CSV table of C-alpha atoms in Angstrom, one decimal:
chain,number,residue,atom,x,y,z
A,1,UNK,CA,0.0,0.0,0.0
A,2,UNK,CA,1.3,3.5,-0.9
A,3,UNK,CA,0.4,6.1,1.4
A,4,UNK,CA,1.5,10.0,0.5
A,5,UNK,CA,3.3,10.0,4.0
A,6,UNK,CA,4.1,13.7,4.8
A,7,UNK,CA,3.1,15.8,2.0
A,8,UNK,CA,4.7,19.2,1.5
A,9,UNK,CA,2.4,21.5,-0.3
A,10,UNK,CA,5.3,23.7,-1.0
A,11,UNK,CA,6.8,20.7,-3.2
A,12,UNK,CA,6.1,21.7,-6.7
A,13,UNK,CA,5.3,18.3,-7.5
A,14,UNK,CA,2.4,18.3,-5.0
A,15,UNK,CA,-1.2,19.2,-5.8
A,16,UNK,CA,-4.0,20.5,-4.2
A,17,UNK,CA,-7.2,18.7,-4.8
A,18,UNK,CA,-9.2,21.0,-2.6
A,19,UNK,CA,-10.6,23.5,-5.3
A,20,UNK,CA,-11.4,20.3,-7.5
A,21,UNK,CA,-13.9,19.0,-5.3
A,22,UNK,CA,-15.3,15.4,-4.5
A,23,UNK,CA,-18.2,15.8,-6.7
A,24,UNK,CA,-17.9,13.3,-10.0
A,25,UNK,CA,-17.0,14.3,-13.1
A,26,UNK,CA,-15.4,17.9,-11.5
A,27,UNK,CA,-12.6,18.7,-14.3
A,28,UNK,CA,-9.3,20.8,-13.5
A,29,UNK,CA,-6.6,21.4,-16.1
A,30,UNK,CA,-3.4,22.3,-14.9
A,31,UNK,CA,0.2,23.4,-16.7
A,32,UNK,CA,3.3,23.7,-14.7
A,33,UNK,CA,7.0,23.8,-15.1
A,34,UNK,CA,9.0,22.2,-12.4
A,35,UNK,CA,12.5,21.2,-11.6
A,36,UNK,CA,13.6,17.5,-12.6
A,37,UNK,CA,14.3,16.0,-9.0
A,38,UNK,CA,17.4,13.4,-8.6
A,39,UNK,CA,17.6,10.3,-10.5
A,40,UNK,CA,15.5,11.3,-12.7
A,41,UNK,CA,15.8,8.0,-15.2
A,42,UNK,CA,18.0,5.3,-16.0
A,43,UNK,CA,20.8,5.6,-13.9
A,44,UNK,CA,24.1,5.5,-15.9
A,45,UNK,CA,22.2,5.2,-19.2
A,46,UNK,CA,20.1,8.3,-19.8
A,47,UNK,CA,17.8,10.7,-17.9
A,48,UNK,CA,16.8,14.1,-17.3
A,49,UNK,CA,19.2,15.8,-15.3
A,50,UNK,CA,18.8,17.1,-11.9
A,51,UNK,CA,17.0,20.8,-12.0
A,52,UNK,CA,16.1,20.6,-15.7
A,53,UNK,CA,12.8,22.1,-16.6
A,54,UNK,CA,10.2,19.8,-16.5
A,55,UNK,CA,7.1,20.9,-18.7
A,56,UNK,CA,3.4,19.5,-17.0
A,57,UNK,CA,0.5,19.4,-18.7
A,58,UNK,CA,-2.1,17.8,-16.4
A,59,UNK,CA,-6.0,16.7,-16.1
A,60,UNK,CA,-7.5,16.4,-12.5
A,61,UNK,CA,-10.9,14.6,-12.5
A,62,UNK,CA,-12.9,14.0,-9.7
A,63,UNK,CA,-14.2,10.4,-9.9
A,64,UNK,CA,-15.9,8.4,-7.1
A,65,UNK,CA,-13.1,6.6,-6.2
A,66,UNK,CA,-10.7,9.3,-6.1
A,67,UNK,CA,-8.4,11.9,-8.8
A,68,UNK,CA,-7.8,10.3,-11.7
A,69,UNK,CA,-4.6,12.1,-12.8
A,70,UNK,CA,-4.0,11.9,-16.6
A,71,UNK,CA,-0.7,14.3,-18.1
A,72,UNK,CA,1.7,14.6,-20.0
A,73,UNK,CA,5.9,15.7,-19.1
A,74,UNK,CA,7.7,17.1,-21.6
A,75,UNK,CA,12.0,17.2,-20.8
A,76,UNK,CA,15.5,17.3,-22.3
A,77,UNK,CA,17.0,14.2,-21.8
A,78,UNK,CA,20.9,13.4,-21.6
A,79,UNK,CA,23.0,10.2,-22.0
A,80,UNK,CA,25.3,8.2,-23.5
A,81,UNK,CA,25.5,6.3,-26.5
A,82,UNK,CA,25.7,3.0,-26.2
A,83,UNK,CA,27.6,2.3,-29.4
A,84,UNK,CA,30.2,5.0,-29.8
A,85,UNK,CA,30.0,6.5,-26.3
A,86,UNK,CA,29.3,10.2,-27.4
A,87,UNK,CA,27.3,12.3,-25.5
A,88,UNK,CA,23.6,12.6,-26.7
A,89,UNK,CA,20.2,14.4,-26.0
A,90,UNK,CA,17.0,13.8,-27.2
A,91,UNK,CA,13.6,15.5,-26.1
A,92,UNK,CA,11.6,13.3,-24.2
A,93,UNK,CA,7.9,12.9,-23.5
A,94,UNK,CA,6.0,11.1,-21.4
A,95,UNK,CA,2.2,9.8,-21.0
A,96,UNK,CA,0.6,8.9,-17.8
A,97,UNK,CA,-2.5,8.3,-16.0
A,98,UNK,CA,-2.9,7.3,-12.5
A,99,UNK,CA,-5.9,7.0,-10.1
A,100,UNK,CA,-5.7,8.5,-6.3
A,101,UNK,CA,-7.8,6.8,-4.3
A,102,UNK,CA,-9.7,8.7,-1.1
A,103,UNK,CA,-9.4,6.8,2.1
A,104,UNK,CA,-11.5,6.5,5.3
A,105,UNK,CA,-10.4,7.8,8.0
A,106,UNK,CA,-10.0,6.1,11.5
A,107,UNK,CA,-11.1,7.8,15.2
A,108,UNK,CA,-8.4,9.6,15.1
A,109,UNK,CA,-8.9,11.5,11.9
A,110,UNK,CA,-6.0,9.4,10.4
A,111,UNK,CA,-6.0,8.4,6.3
A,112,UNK,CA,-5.9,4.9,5.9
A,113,UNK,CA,-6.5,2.5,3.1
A,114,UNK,CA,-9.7,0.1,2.9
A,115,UNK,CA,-7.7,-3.1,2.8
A,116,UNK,CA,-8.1,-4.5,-0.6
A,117,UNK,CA,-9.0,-8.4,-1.9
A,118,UNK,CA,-5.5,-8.9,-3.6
A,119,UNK,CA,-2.5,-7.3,-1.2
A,120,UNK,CA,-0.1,-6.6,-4.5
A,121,UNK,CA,-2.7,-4.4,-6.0
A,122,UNK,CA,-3.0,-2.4,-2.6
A,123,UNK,CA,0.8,-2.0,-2.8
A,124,UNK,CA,0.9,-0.2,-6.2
A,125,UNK,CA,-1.8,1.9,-4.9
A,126,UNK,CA,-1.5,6.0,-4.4
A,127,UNK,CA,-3.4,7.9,-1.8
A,128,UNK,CA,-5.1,11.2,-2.0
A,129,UNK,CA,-4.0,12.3,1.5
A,130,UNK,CA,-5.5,16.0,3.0
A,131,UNK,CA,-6.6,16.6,0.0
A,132,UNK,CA,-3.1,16.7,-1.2
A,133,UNK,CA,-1.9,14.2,-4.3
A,134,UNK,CA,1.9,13.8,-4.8
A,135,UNK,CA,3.0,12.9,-8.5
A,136,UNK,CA,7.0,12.5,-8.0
A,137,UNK,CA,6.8,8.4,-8.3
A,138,UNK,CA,4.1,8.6,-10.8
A,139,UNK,CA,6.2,10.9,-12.8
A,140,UNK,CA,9.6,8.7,-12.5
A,141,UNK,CA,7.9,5.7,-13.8
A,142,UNK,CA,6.4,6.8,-16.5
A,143,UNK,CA,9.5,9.2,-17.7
A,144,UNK,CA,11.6,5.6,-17.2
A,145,UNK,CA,9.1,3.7,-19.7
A,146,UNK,CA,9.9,6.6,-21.9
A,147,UNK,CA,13.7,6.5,-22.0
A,148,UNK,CA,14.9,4.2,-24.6
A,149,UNK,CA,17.2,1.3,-22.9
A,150,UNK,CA,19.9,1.4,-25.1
A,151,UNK,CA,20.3,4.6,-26.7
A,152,UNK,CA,22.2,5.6,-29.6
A,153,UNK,CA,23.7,8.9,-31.3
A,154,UNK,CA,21.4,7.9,-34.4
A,155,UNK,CA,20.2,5.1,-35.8
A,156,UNK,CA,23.1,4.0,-38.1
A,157,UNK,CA,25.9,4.6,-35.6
A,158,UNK,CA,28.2,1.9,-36.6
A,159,UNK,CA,30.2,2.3,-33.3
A,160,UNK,CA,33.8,2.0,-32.0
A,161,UNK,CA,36.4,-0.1,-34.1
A,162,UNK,CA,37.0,-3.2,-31.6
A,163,UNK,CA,40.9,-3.2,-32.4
A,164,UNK,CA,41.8,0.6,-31.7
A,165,UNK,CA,38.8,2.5,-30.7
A,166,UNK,CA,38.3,4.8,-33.9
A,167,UNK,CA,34.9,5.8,-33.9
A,168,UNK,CA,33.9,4.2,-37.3
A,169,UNK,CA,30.9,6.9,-38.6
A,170,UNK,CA,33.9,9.5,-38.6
A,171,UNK,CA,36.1,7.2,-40.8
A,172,UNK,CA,33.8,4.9,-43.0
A,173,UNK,CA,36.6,3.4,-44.7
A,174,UNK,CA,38.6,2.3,-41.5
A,175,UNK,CA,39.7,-1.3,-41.4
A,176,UNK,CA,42.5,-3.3,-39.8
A,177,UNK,CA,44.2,-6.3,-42.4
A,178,UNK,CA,43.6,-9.3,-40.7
A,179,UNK,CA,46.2,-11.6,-39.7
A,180,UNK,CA,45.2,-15.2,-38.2
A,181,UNK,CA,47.8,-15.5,-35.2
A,182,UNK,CA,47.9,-18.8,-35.8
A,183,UNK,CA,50.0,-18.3,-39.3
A,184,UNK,CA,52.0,-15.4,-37.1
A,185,UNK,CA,55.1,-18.3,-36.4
A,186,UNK,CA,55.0,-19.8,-39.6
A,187,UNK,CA,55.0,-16.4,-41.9
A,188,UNK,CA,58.2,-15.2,-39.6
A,189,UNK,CA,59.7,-18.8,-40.7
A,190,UNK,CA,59.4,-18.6,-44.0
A,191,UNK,CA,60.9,-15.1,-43.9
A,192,UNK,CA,63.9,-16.2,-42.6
A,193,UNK,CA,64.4,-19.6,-44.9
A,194,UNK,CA,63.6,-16.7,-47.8
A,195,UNK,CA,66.6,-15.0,-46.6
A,196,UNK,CA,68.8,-18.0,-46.4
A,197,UNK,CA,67.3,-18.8,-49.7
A,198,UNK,CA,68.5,-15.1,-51.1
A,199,UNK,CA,72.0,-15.4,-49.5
A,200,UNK,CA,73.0,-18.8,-51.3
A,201,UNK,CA,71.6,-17.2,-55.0
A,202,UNK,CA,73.7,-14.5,-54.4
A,203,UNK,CA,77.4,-16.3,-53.6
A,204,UNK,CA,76.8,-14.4,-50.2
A,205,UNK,CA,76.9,-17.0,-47.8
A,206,UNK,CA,80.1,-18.9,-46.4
A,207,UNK,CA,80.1,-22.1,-48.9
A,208,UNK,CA,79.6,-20.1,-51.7
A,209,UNK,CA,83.0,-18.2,-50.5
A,210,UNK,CA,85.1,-21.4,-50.1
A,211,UNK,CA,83.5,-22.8,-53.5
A,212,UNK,CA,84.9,-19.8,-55.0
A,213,UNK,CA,88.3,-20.3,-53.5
A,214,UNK,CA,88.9,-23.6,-54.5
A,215,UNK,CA,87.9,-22.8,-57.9
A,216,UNK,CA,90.7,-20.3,-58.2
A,217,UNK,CA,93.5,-23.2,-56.5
């Protein structure tokens, strides 16, 4: 069960449901530009940084339930690519819709929830609570749907070369000759019986010079 424990109305991310009403079918758009908070997407991937504008276009509608919350957030997201490791940004919106429910109250004048018929729905459950509805974890989801999972520069980024790190979109005709280790030994031996090969058609070697001595005797 998610209760909004401690709501600030001061939080720009907070809203007051007061002037909406509990009567069904009240309407209330709002727009509002806020502050990205922390960890504000996919942590080491991509994700609107901390204090970036975040553009709100919201829908408050009193239902008998609760507010059912549907908006929009519009934000400038940065990252990484995950191919050639350049920085990127792309703009980023998100959808959402979320439903807060009203809860009883106790003696005390305490919110609580109306325990529910299946204990995993109550946990994914959001409160209105004073007549205050908080939208920071509704928000974070729904901007982490959003975000791609492995974002790129552009489409046909073809990446870093895997032998020396070239990025290959700068340099479309970068390539390495490939040489099968394997053959490594055996081209540095026949080198060397090349040479050999060379020094005896050539009267170079040390035969050749006693060959040529004995030939003068």
């Amino acid at each position: 069960m998610v209760l909004n424990a401690r709501l600030d109305h001061r939080d720009p991310l907070v809203f007051d449901t007061h002037e909406l009403g509990r009567r069904p079918g009240a309407l209330q758009r709002l727009t509002r530009t806020v502050d990205a908070p922390k960890d504000f997407g996919l942590q080491g991937v991509i994700g609107v940084p901390e204090g970036a504008p975040v553009e709100l276009d919201l829908r408050l509608e009193s239902v008998m339930e609760g507010v059912l919350v549907t908006g929009t957030a519009r934000a400038r997201a940065e990252g990484e690519c995950v191919r050639c490791l350049e920085p990127l940004e792309q703009q980023l919106e998100a959808d959402f819709q979320e439903l807060f429910s009203y809860p009883d109250a106790d003696d005390r004048g305490r919110p609580v929830a109306e325990p529910g018929d299946d204990a995993e729905d109550d946990e994914d459950r959001f409160f209105v609570e004073d007549g205050l509805i908080g939208l920071e974890a509704v928000l974070r989801d729904a901007v982490v749907l959003a975000l791609p999972m492995q974002p790129v520069c552009r489409e046909d980024c073809q990446g870093l070369c895997s032998e020396c790190g070239v990025r290959l979109s700068d340099d479309p005709d970068h390539h390495h000759d490939a040489v099968d280790v394997r053959w490594a030994a055996l081209q540095g031996l026949a080198g060397s019986l090349g040479d050999g090969e060379k020094d005896e058609m050539s009267g170079d070697g040390p035969d050749s010079a006693d060959a040529a001595e004995k030939q003068e005797k």
